[in-house]
Amino acid sequence: GTDPALARSTAARPVVGPARARTPVTAAVRGRRAIVAGGVSVLLVGGVTIGLLWRNGQVAAGGSPGAAQPAFAEQFGPVFGGGEPVTALAVGELDGRTVVAAGGRRGVELWDPVTGKRLATTPKAAKDVASLEFVEWPGEAAGTSSAAPASTGEVIPAGTTSLAWTSGDGQVWHWFPKGERPLDAFAACRSEARLTIVRRAEGPAAVVGCADGMVQPWDLRTGKKSGRFFKTGRPITGLAAPESGTVAVSTSGGGAQLFHPWGRVKDARLPTRGEVLRVAARSGQPLAVAVRGAGADLYDYQSGELTCRIAAPGLTDVAVAEANGRGLVVGAGHGLQVWDAATCEPEEALLPDSDDSKVTALAVGVVQGKQAAVASVGGKMRVWSLELTR
């Protein structure tokens, strides 16, 4: 049947963005503004998505398997998911296959976004997932092999992929979907925790933020503490670490700051304009800070200087991507919207605002060889392209 969150999204209003959703007029965009399929306009009128129609779990225009490569802002692939609320998403790769990890009340599930099939489920012991990331295990300096022991003392071969996430009881969970290693966990916080993965030459580390304001780095090879702990005094709402050594931390009611667990670089406080909900970053792109009731503030990741601001009062989550050589900010709330990361100018609405289009989890990554955004609405996940292909 038709997805009600999309079938009813015919009102010409942007998602979580400002009153106008201006789109830079390129040749590719001009060619896409009046695409019609089956009598339903499926892309833009005045920069706003106005009528995306799903049939049998597939996008009606240009999104079904075997069709032309989806262009920027087009949905593609099946709607997937078991219908349970999703609170955290991550996109990664296992054995050459794109995999979406979805966390919720009952643990973590792995899904194939191309076929829409569920691939694996973690043991039920891992509940109430608050944050989730894939972990890529590198080789040694030569890039050929790895002999890094896991917390169990086993060797982790180069190229191995694992998953790390936090739960409502403050534990950090570590799982290898392939292989015989058991699900591992250690207590980092007294209550809800969040994490980000820092890729270091010494091996990946999980930097964990707690509800009591403590930020803790942990070595995932050994499950032991690593680096300097940091006390903010306020609950941690998000962390991001696109480059080794620097971690962006957001706190409830306390703004955001740059934290350096390893080394002697001075921590920097960011001049945010309100309560910070999330932080998101990508190497070479600005740091995006989602601010309750305002939108997102973008900062230079190295200097901490404000670069521009996005007006989007309904924004609750944010992600940073790079496609076609430029940075993009994807914002979620009741719907999805994309902005240019260099200028904060609005691009296109992916999922228009409606009463039943509340996004509960958001991630960006490579799906079918394309930079894409994955979002969960009502326990169902779907994929949008972030690349211009025609």
C-alpha atoms as one frame of an Amber mdcrd trajectory, in Angstrom:
protein
   0.000   0.000   0.000   0.903   3.650  -0.164   2.944   5.109   2.679   0.703
   7.761   4.285   3.634   9.930   5.315   4.489  10.393   1.662   1.166  10.128
  -0.098  -0.224  13.070   1.850   2.870  15.273   1.470   1.440  17.444  -1.299
   1.458  20.785   0.511   4.138  23.041  -0.967   6.015  23.807   2.227   9.544
  22.893   3.212  10.361  20.477   5.930  12.241  21.898   8.878  13.735  24.753
   6.920  12.982  28.464   6.550   9.961  29.919   4.818  11.791  29.795   1.490
  13.694  26.805   0.166  15.829  28.362  -2.566  17.678  25.943  -4.801  20.767
  27.002  -6.795  19.691  26.742 -10.433  22.090  24.458 -12.263  21.472  22.764
 -15.568  20.843  19.491 -13.758  18.324  21.095 -11.426  16.523  22.910 -14.260
  16.050  19.577 -15.954  14.441  18.097 -12.855  12.020  20.753 -11.654   8.975
  19.496 -13.535   9.371  15.732 -13.545   5.981  14.004 -13.519   5.330  10.283
 -13.121   1.921   8.690 -13.112   0.278  12.098 -12.806   2.154  12.937  -9.586
   4.845  15.632  -9.444   7.749  13.943  -7.721  10.424  16.577  -7.293  10.461
  20.318  -6.989   8.223  23.304  -7.425   9.934  26.406  -6.122  12.539  24.261
  -4.377  10.087  22.117  -2.388   9.256  18.448  -2.767   5.518  18.272  -3.329
   4.291  14.821  -4.179   6.405  11.731  -3.585   4.290   8.640  -4.130   5.342
   5.148  -3.086   3.873   2.026  -4.649   4.512  -1.470  -3.244   7.473  -0.262
  -1.229   9.227   1.331  -4.228   9.532   4.904  -5.377   7.130   5.495  -8.245
   9.618   7.540 -10.277  13.166   6.478 -11.054  13.801   4.608  -7.824  13.048
   0.963  -8.467  15.836  -1.552  -9.057  17.119  -1.511 -12.619  16.006   2.076
 -13.241  18.354   4.953 -14.017  20.662   6.060 -11.216  18.712   8.291  -8.811
  19.552  11.986  -8.938  19.956  14.352  -6.015  17.039  14.260  -3.561  15.394
  11.220  -5.143  14.352   8.272  -3.040  15.453   4.846  -4.172  15.300   1.237
  -3.084  12.600  -0.355  -0.936  11.089   0.850   2.296  12.487  -1.507   4.933
  12.339  -2.150   8.656  10.239  -4.129  11.081   8.053  -1.251  12.245   9.592
  -0.980  15.723  10.737   2.544  16.714  14.311   3.256  15.564  16.402   5.533
  17.786  19.824   5.275  16.094  21.077   4.524  12.571  24.459   3.882  10.969
  25.549   2.988   7.424  28.520   0.699   6.849  29.876  -2.176   4.797  30.187
  -5.878   5.526  31.811  -8.259   3.041  31.434  -5.707   0.246  27.735  -5.202
   0.940  26.155  -1.967   2.149  24.473  -2.509   5.501  22.218  -0.268   7.580
  22.360  -0.820  11.333  19.188   0.199  13.158  19.054   0.436  16.935  15.986
   0.627  19.131  14.353  -0.718  22.253  15.211  -4.338  21.520  18.797  -4.005
  20.344  20.425  -3.633  16.919  19.335  -5.101  13.592  21.270  -5.184  10.328
  19.371  -4.519   7.104  20.246  -4.653   3.424  18.913  -1.354   1.987  19.062
  -2.724  -1.577  16.860  -5.764  -0.999  15.069  -4.562   2.128  15.896  -7.821
   3.926  16.953  -8.164   7.564  20.390  -9.760   7.801  21.038 -10.182  11.513
  19.831  -9.246  14.986  21.892  -8.800  18.141  21.085 -10.720  21.308  18.143
  -9.257  23.191  20.401  -8.242  26.086  21.326  -5.045  24.239  18.359  -2.707
  24.687  17.382   0.976  24.367  20.078   1.968  21.861  20.985   5.665  22.132
  23.850   5.953  19.627  25.435   3.610  17.116  28.467   3.528  14.799  30.369
   1.101  12.608  34.008   0.471  13.545  36.567  -0.174  10.830  39.709  -1.988
  11.960  42.805  -0.831  10.064  46.011  -2.725   9.410  49.421  -1.764  10.669
  51.360   1.191   9.265  52.016  -0.740   6.061  48.292  -1.368   5.764  48.676
  -5.099   5.348  47.654  -6.778   8.583  46.545  -6.204  12.140  47.341  -7.964
  15.362  45.293  -5.796  17.693  43.837  -7.867  20.540  40.169  -7.433  21.362
  39.038  -7.251  24.971  38.859 -11.051  24.835  42.537 -11.243  23.801  41.754
 -12.355  20.241  43.421 -10.931  17.155  41.357  -8.610  14.943  42.393  -8.931
  11.276  42.775  -5.824   9.125  39.602  -4.897   7.299  37.318  -6.300   9.973
  34.131  -4.344  10.678  32.406  -4.250  14.035  29.587  -2.264  15.604  29.640
  -0.223  18.791  26.647   1.342  20.483  25.420   2.682  23.800  22.311   1.706
  25.734  19.967   3.342  28.196  21.707   1.736  31.167  25.050   3.388  30.362
  26.785   0.385  28.823  28.935   0.354  25.695  28.307  -2.673  23.489  30.746
  -4.060  20.928  29.728  -6.652  18.357  31.432  -8.398  15.442  28.633  -9.448
  13.049  31.037 -11.809  11.243  33.054 -14.366  13.169  32.861 -16.189  16.455
  33.533 -13.348  18.898  30.707 -12.919  21.401  28.840  -9.707  22.029  30.942
  -7.695  24.482  29.888  -4.908  26.848  31.332  -2.728  29.573  29.805  -0.155
  31.886  30.853   3.403  31.049  28.060   5.516  32.561  25.471   5.192  35.323
  22.606   5.965  32.934  22.098   6.763  29.249  25.322   7.089  27.273  26.269
   8.246  23.789  29.404   7.571  21.779  31.439   8.456  18.742  34.234   6.383
  17.212  37.666   7.980  16.839  39.917   6.389  14.243  43.471   6.423  15.584
  46.770   4.865  14.522  46.729   2.932  17.797  43.336   1.485  16.896  39.761
   2.712  17.184  38.534   4.313  20.393  35.016   4.938  21.625  34.581   8.362
  23.204  31.554   8.066  25.472  29.414  10.888  26.864  27.310  10.325  29.985
  24.161  11.868  31.411  26.212  13.170  34.341  28.368  15.240  31.972  31.435
  13.000  31.952  33.215  12.325  28.634  35.347   9.187  28.586  37.612   7.709
  25.889  37.875   3.893  25.789  40.223   1.701  23.753  38.049  -0.751  21.828
  40.930  -3.198  21.412  41.183  -3.797  25.134  38.005  -2.344  26.644  40.196
  -0.161  28.892  40.160   3.575  29.521  42.263   5.646  27.150  43.305   9.282
  27.238  41.956  12.099  29.364  38.501  12.156  30.906  36.571  15.406  30.676
  33.793  16.733  32.935  31.281  19.148  31.400  28.796  19.336  34.268  25.810
  18.882  31.942  24.204  15.854  30.243  25.894  14.883  26.979  23.483  14.912
  24.018  25.879  14.080  21.183  29.474  13.559  20.065  31.256  13.640  16.705
  34.845  12.941  15.684  35.636  13.072  11.958  39.390  13.365  12.572  41.634
  11.650  15.086  42.332  13.560  18.252  39.487  16.083  18.327  35.977  15.363
  19.564  32.991  17.698  19.333  30.682  17.406  22.330  27.178  18.817  22.771
  25.536  19.205  26.167  21.955  19.804  27.217  21.591  23.460  28.135  25.338
  23.991  27.978  26.235  24.512  24.335  29.027  22.669  22.531  32.785  22.415
  22.756  35.823  20.805  21.169  37.530  18.259  23.403  41.009  16.734  22.936
  41.313  13.430  24.859  44.866  12.761  23.649  47.448  15.532  23.607  47.754
  19.037  24.983  45.557  21.012  22.613  43.376  23.478  24.515  39.663  22.668
  24.605  37.481  25.253  22.860  33.958  26.327  23.720  31.632  27.129  20.799
  29.312  30.184  20.998  26.032  28.393  20.339  22.730  30.275  20.512  20.736
  27.862  22.690  20.314  24.298  23.899  22.281  21.900  21.721  20.544  18.716
  20.573  23.163  17.055  18.373  26.533  17.570  16.736  27.645  16.138  13.387
  30.871  16.374  11.447  32.793  14.986   8.504  36.484  15.357   7.719  37.086
  18.469   5.619  33.598  19.866   6.267  32.152  22.208   8.900  30.940  21.010
  12.272  27.129  21.195  12.422  25.481  21.889  15.782  21.697  21.426  16.011
  20.135  24.026  18.335  16.661  23.561  19.789  14.078  25.938  18.331  16.599
  27.639  16.024  18.222  25.315  13.477  21.916  24.582  13.095  25.112  26.545
  13.658  28.084  25.618  11.463  31.658  25.990  12.694  35.123  25.562  11.256
  36.213  22.285  12.793  39.817  23.410  13.319  39.419  26.980  14.563  35.980
  26.745  16.185  34.851  29.894  14.339  31.208  30.253  13.318  30.851  30.074
   9.517  27.077  30.388   8.988  23.681  29.572  10.478  20.728  27.563   9.220
  17.254  28.773  10.132  15.141  25.683  10.851  13.196  25.908  14.134  11.847
  22.360  13.898  15.219  20.679  13.418  16.003  17.915  15.938  18.867  15.974
  14.324  21.610  16.746  11.824  24.194  14.959   9.655  27.038  16.158   7.420
  27.815  14.578   4.051  29.995  15.270   1.022  28.839  14.616  -2.531  29.932
  15.923  -5.931  32.821  17.729  -4.255  30.743  19.824  -1.866  29.575  19.593
   1.699  25.919  19.112   2.590  24.017  19.377   5.848  21.022  17.073   6.225
  18.546  18.155   8.873  15.726  16.103  10.360  12.623  16.959  12.330   9.134
  16.518  10.930  10.666  15.792   7.527  14.126  16.114   5.937  15.900  19.088
   4.353  19.329  19.628   2.771  21.515  22.752   2.952  24.828  23.742   1.371
  27.460  23.375   4.117  29.559  26.268   2.767  26.790  28.876   2.648  23.883
  27.485   4.740  21.658  28.112   1.710  18.764  25.631   1.438  18.960  23.020
  -1.287  16.000  20.652  -1.521  13.443  19.060   0.756  13.770  15.278   0.829
  10.710  14.504   2.922   8.186  17.336   3.411   6.763  18.274   6.788   3.596
  16.469   7.840   2.045  15.195  11.041   3.292  11.663  10.443   6.723  12.407
   8.947   8.636  12.700  12.223  12.172  11.406  11.723  13.389   9.412  14.728
  16.875   8.557  13.427  19.173   9.830  10.671  22.465   8.718   9.111  24.474
   9.363   5.956  26.704   6.970   4.050  27.275   5.159   0.773  24.331   3.116
  -0.526  24.631   1.408  -3.932  27.810   3.368  -4.573  26.160   6.738  -3.956
  26.301   9.187  -1.081  22.900   8.938   0.555  20.811   9.830   3.568  18.941
   7.122   5.479  16.124   8.072   7.827  13.554   6.265   9.925   9.928   7.381
  10.066   7.404   5.329  11.995   9.768   2.376  12.318  10.319   2.208   8.554
  13.584   3.223   6.873  14.185   4.702   3.446  17.056   6.096   1.397  17.565
   9.399  -0.475  20.376  10.159  -2.912  22.655  13.118  -2.140  24.453  13.099
  -5.511  23.668  14.788  -8.824  23.772  12.205 -11.599  21.749  13.836 -14.318
